[in-house]
Short mmCIF file of C-alpha atoms in Angstrom, two decimals:
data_model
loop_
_atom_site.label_atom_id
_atom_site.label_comp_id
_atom_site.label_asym_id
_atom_site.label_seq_id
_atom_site.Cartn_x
_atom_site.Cartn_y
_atom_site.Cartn_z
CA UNK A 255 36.77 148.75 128.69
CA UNK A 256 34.83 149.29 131.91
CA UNK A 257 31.56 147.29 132.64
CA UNK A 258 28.13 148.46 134.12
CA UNK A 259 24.98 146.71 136.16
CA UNK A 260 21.66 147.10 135.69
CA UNK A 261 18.63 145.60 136.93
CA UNK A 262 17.04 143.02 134.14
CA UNK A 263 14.24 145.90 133.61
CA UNK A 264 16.43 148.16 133.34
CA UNK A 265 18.50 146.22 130.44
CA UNK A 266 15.07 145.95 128.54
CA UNK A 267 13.94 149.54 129.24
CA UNK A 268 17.74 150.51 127.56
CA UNK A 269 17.20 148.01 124.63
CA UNK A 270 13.44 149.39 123.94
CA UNK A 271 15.37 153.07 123.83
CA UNK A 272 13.00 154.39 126.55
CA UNK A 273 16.00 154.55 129.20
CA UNK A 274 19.49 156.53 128.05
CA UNK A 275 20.56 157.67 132.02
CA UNK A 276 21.41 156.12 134.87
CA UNK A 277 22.10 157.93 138.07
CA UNK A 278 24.72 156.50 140.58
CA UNK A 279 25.96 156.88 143.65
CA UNK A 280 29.69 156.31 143.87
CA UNK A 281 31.76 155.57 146.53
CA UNK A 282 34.09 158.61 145.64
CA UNK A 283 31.14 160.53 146.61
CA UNK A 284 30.87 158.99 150.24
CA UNK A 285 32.53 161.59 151.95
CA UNK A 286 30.66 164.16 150.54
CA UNK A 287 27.62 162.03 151.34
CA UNK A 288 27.93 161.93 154.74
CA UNK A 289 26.46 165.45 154.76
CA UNK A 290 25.65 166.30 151.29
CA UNK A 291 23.82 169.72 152.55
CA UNK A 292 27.21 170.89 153.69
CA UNK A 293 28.71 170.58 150.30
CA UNK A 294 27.68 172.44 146.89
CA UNK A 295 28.35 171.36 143.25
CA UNK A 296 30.14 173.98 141.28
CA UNK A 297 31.10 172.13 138.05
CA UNK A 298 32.95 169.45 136.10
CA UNK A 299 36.41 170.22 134.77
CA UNK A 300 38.50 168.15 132.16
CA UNK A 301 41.88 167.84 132.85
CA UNK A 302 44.43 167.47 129.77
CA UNK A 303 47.00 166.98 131.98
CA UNK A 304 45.50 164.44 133.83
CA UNK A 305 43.28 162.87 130.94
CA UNK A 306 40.12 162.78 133.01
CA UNK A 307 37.46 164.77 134.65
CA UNK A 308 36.70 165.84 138.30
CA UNK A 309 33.88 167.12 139.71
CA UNK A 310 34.38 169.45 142.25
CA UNK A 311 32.41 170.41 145.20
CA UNK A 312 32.69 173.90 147.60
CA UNK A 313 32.32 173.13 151.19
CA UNK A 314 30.29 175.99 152.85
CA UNK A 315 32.70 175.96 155.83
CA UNK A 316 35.54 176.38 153.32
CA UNK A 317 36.65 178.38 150.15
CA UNK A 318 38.33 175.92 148.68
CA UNK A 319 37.20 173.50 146.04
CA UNK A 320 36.86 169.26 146.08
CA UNK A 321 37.24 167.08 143.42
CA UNK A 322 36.31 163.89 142.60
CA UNK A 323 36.70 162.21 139.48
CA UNK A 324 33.58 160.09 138.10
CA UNK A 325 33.76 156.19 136.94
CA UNK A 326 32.84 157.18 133.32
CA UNK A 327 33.91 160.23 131.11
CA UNK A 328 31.38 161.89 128.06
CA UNK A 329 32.91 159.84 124.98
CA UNK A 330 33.73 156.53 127.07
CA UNK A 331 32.56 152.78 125.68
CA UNK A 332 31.33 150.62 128.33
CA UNK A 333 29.12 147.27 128.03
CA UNK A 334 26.53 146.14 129.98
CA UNK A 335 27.36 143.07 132.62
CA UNK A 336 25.03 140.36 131.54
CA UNK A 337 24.51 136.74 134.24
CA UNK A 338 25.57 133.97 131.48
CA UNK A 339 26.55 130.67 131.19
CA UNK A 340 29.11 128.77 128.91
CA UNK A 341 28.83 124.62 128.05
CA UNK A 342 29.39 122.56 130.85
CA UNK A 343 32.83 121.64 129.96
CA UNK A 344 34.08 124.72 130.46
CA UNK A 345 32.96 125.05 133.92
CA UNK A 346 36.26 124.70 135.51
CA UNK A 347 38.13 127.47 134.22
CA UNK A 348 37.28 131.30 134.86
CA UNK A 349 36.31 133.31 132.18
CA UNK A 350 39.79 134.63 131.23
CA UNK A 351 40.90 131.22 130.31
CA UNK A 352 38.29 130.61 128.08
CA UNK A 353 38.99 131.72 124.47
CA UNK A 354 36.12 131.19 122.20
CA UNK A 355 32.32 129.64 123.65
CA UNK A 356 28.97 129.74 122.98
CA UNK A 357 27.19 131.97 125.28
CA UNK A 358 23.56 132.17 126.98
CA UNK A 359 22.18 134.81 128.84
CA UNK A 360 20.33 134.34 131.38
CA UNK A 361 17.33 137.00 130.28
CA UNK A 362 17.34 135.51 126.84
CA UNK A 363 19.65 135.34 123.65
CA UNK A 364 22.73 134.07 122.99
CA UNK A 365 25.84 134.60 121.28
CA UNK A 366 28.12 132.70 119.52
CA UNK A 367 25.68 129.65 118.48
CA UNK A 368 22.71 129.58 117.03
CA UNK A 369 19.51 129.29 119.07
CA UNK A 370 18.09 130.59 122.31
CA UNK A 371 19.91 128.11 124.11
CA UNK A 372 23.57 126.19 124.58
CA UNK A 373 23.78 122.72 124.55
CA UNK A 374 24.59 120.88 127.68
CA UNK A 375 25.02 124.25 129.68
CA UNK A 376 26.61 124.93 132.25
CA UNK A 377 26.44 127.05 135.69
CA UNK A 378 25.46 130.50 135.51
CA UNK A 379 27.77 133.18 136.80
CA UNK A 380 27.61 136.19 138.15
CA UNK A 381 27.64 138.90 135.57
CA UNK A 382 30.33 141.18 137.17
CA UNK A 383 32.00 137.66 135.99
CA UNK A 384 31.29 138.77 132.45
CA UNK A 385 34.23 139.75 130.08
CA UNK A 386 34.29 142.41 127.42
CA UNK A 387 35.05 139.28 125.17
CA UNK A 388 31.34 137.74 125.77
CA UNK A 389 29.65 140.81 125.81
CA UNK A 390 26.71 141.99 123.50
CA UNK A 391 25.55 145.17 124.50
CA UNK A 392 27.69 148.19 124.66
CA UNK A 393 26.55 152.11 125.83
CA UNK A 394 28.45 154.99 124.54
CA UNK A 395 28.64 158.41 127.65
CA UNK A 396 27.23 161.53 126.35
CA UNK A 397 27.18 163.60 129.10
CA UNK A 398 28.09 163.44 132.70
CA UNK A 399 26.41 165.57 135.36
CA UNK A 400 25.93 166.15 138.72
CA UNK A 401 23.38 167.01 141.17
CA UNK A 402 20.96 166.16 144.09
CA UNK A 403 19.01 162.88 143.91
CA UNK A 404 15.51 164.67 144.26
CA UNK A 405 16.23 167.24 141.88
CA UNK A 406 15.24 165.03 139.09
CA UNK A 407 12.88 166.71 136.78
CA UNK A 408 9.70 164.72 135.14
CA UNK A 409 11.49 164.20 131.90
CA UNK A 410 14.25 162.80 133.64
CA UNK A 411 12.32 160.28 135.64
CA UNK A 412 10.95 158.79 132.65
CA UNK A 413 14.85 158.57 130.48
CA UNK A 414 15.65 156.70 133.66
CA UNK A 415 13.17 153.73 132.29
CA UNK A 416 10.38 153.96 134.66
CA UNK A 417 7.96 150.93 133.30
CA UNK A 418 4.41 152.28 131.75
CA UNK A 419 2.12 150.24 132.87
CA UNK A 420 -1.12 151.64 130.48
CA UNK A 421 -1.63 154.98 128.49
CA UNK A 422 -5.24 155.86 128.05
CA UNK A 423 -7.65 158.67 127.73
CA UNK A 424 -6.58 160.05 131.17
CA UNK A 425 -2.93 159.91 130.67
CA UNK A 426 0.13 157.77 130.95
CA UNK A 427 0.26 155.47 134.22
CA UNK A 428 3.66 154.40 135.28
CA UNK A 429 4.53 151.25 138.29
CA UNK A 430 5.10 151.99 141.36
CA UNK A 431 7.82 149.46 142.47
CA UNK A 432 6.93 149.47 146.05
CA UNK A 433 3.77 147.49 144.97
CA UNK A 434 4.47 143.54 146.21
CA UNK A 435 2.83 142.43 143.23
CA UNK A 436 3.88 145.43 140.86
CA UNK A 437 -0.24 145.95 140.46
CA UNK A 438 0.16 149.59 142.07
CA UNK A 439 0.27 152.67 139.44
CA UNK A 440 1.00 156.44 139.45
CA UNK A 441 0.49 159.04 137.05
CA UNK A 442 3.99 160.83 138.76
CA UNK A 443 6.90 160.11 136.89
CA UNK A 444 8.57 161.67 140.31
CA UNK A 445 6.72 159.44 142.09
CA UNK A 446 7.47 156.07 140.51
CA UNK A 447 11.42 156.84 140.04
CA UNK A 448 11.34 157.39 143.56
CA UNK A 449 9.58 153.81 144.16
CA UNK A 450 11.88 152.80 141.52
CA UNK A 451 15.48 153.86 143.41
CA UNK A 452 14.35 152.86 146.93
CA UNK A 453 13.37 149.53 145.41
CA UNK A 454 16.84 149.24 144.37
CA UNK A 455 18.84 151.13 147.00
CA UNK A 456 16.82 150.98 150.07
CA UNK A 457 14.32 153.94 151.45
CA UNK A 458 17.60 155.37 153.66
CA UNK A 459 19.14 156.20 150.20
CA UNK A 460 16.17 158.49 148.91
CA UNK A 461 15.62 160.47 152.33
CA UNK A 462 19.69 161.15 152.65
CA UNK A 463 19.14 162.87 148.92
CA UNK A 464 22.77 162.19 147.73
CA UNK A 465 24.52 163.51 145.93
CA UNK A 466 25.13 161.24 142.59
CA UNK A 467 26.90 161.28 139.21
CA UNK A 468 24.34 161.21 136.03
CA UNK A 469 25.57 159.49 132.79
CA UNK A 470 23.88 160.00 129.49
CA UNK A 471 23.95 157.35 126.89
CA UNK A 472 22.97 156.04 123.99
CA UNK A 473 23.18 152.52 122.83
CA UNK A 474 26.08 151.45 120.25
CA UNK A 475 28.24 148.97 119.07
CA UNK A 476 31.32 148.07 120.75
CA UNK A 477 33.44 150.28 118.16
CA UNK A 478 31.42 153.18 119.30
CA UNK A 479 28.52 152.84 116.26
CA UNK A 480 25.25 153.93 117.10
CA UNK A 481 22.83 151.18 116.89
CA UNK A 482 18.89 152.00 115.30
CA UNK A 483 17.52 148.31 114.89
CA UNK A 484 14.64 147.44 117.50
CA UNK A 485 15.86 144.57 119.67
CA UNK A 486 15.13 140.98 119.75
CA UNK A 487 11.44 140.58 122.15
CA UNK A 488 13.72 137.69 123.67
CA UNK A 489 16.35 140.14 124.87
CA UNK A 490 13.08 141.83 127.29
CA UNK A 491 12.44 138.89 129.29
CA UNK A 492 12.71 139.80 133.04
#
């Protein structure tokens, strides 16, 4: 089962149900990245042959077609890569040794014990370190799609898990991430995504307008069950 990152906002904004995309730029996309106004999307085939996708791209200087195959197919089970920590004694061996733990995470909850918190715990690790045996949360692919990063529409923006700050008589504000001390709002959905991505991929990113792969979800179990039960308030610490 493949994993996925996500900023600890991001994991709340998911478990609250307010974010089901992410957009990413892959690196099977680089070359087409390079330049991505000499390239244009023309549509995602499935291949039974191959048993995977590709998306494939015309160049203008050429009549022939690209194709590049994204990380995640409509239908796929992946899980969320958590930062966590095991007991102390278990600190010298990598996670693939270790067969059964308690487990903390380090924006809140744990699995495997009861609590909020391990006894005598141990270091935290990374969570690309994280192992589809300790994790909790799982996302099931509904669609996969393709286009150019500022062609996001409003309602887009705001399944990508932009925070609202307040909702009042004049409308819904959301943050704009740029702000040093997050105190800076925007009624733009546009406009705080945009804050949003260059806060997490640099200002270079937005301005080259990439091209990127956008996955659909919805939250499930890890056989694939959808899951309706509002999350634990400890799981949206940030």
């Amino acid at each position: 089962m493949k994993g996925i990152l996500f900023k600890p906002d991001m994991i709340a904004a998911i478990d609250s149900g307010q974010k089901t995309m992410t957009r990413r730029v892959e690196s099977c996309l680089s070359d087409f990245n390079d330049d991505p106004n000499a390239y244009n999307f023309e549509k995602i085939l499935y291949s039974n042959k191959l048993g995977y996708s590709n998306a494939f791209f015309a160049p203008e200087s050429k009549t022939c077609l690209l194709g590049k195959r994204p990380k995640y197919e409509t239908g796929d089970i992946i899980y969320i890569r958590e930062p966590f920590r095991v007991p102390r004694d278990f600190d010298s061996l990598s996670p693939a040794n270790i067969t059964a733990a308690p487990i903390e995470y380090k924006y809140g909850g744990t699995k495997n014990c009861i609590g909020n918190k391990i006894l005598n715990p141990g270091k935290w690790r990374s969570p690309l370190h994280l192992p589809v045996k300790f994790a909790r949360k799982f996302l099931k692919i509904t669609d996969v799609r393709v286009e150019r990063l500022k062609d996001i529409s409003d309602s887009d923006c705001i399944s990508e898990g932009i925070k609202i700050q307040k909702e009042n008589i004049e409308g819904v504000w959301y943050e704009k991430y740029n702000s040093p001390l997050k105190t800076l709002v925007t009624s733009d959905p546009y406009e705080s995504f945009k804050t949003l991505w260059q806060s997490i991929n640099g200002n270079k990113s937005w301005e080259l307008d990439p091209w990127v792969f956008i996955y659909e979800f919805e939250r499930c179990n890890k056989d694939g069950q959808p899951i309706e039960e509002t999350p634990l308030a400890s799981c949206h610490n940030n």
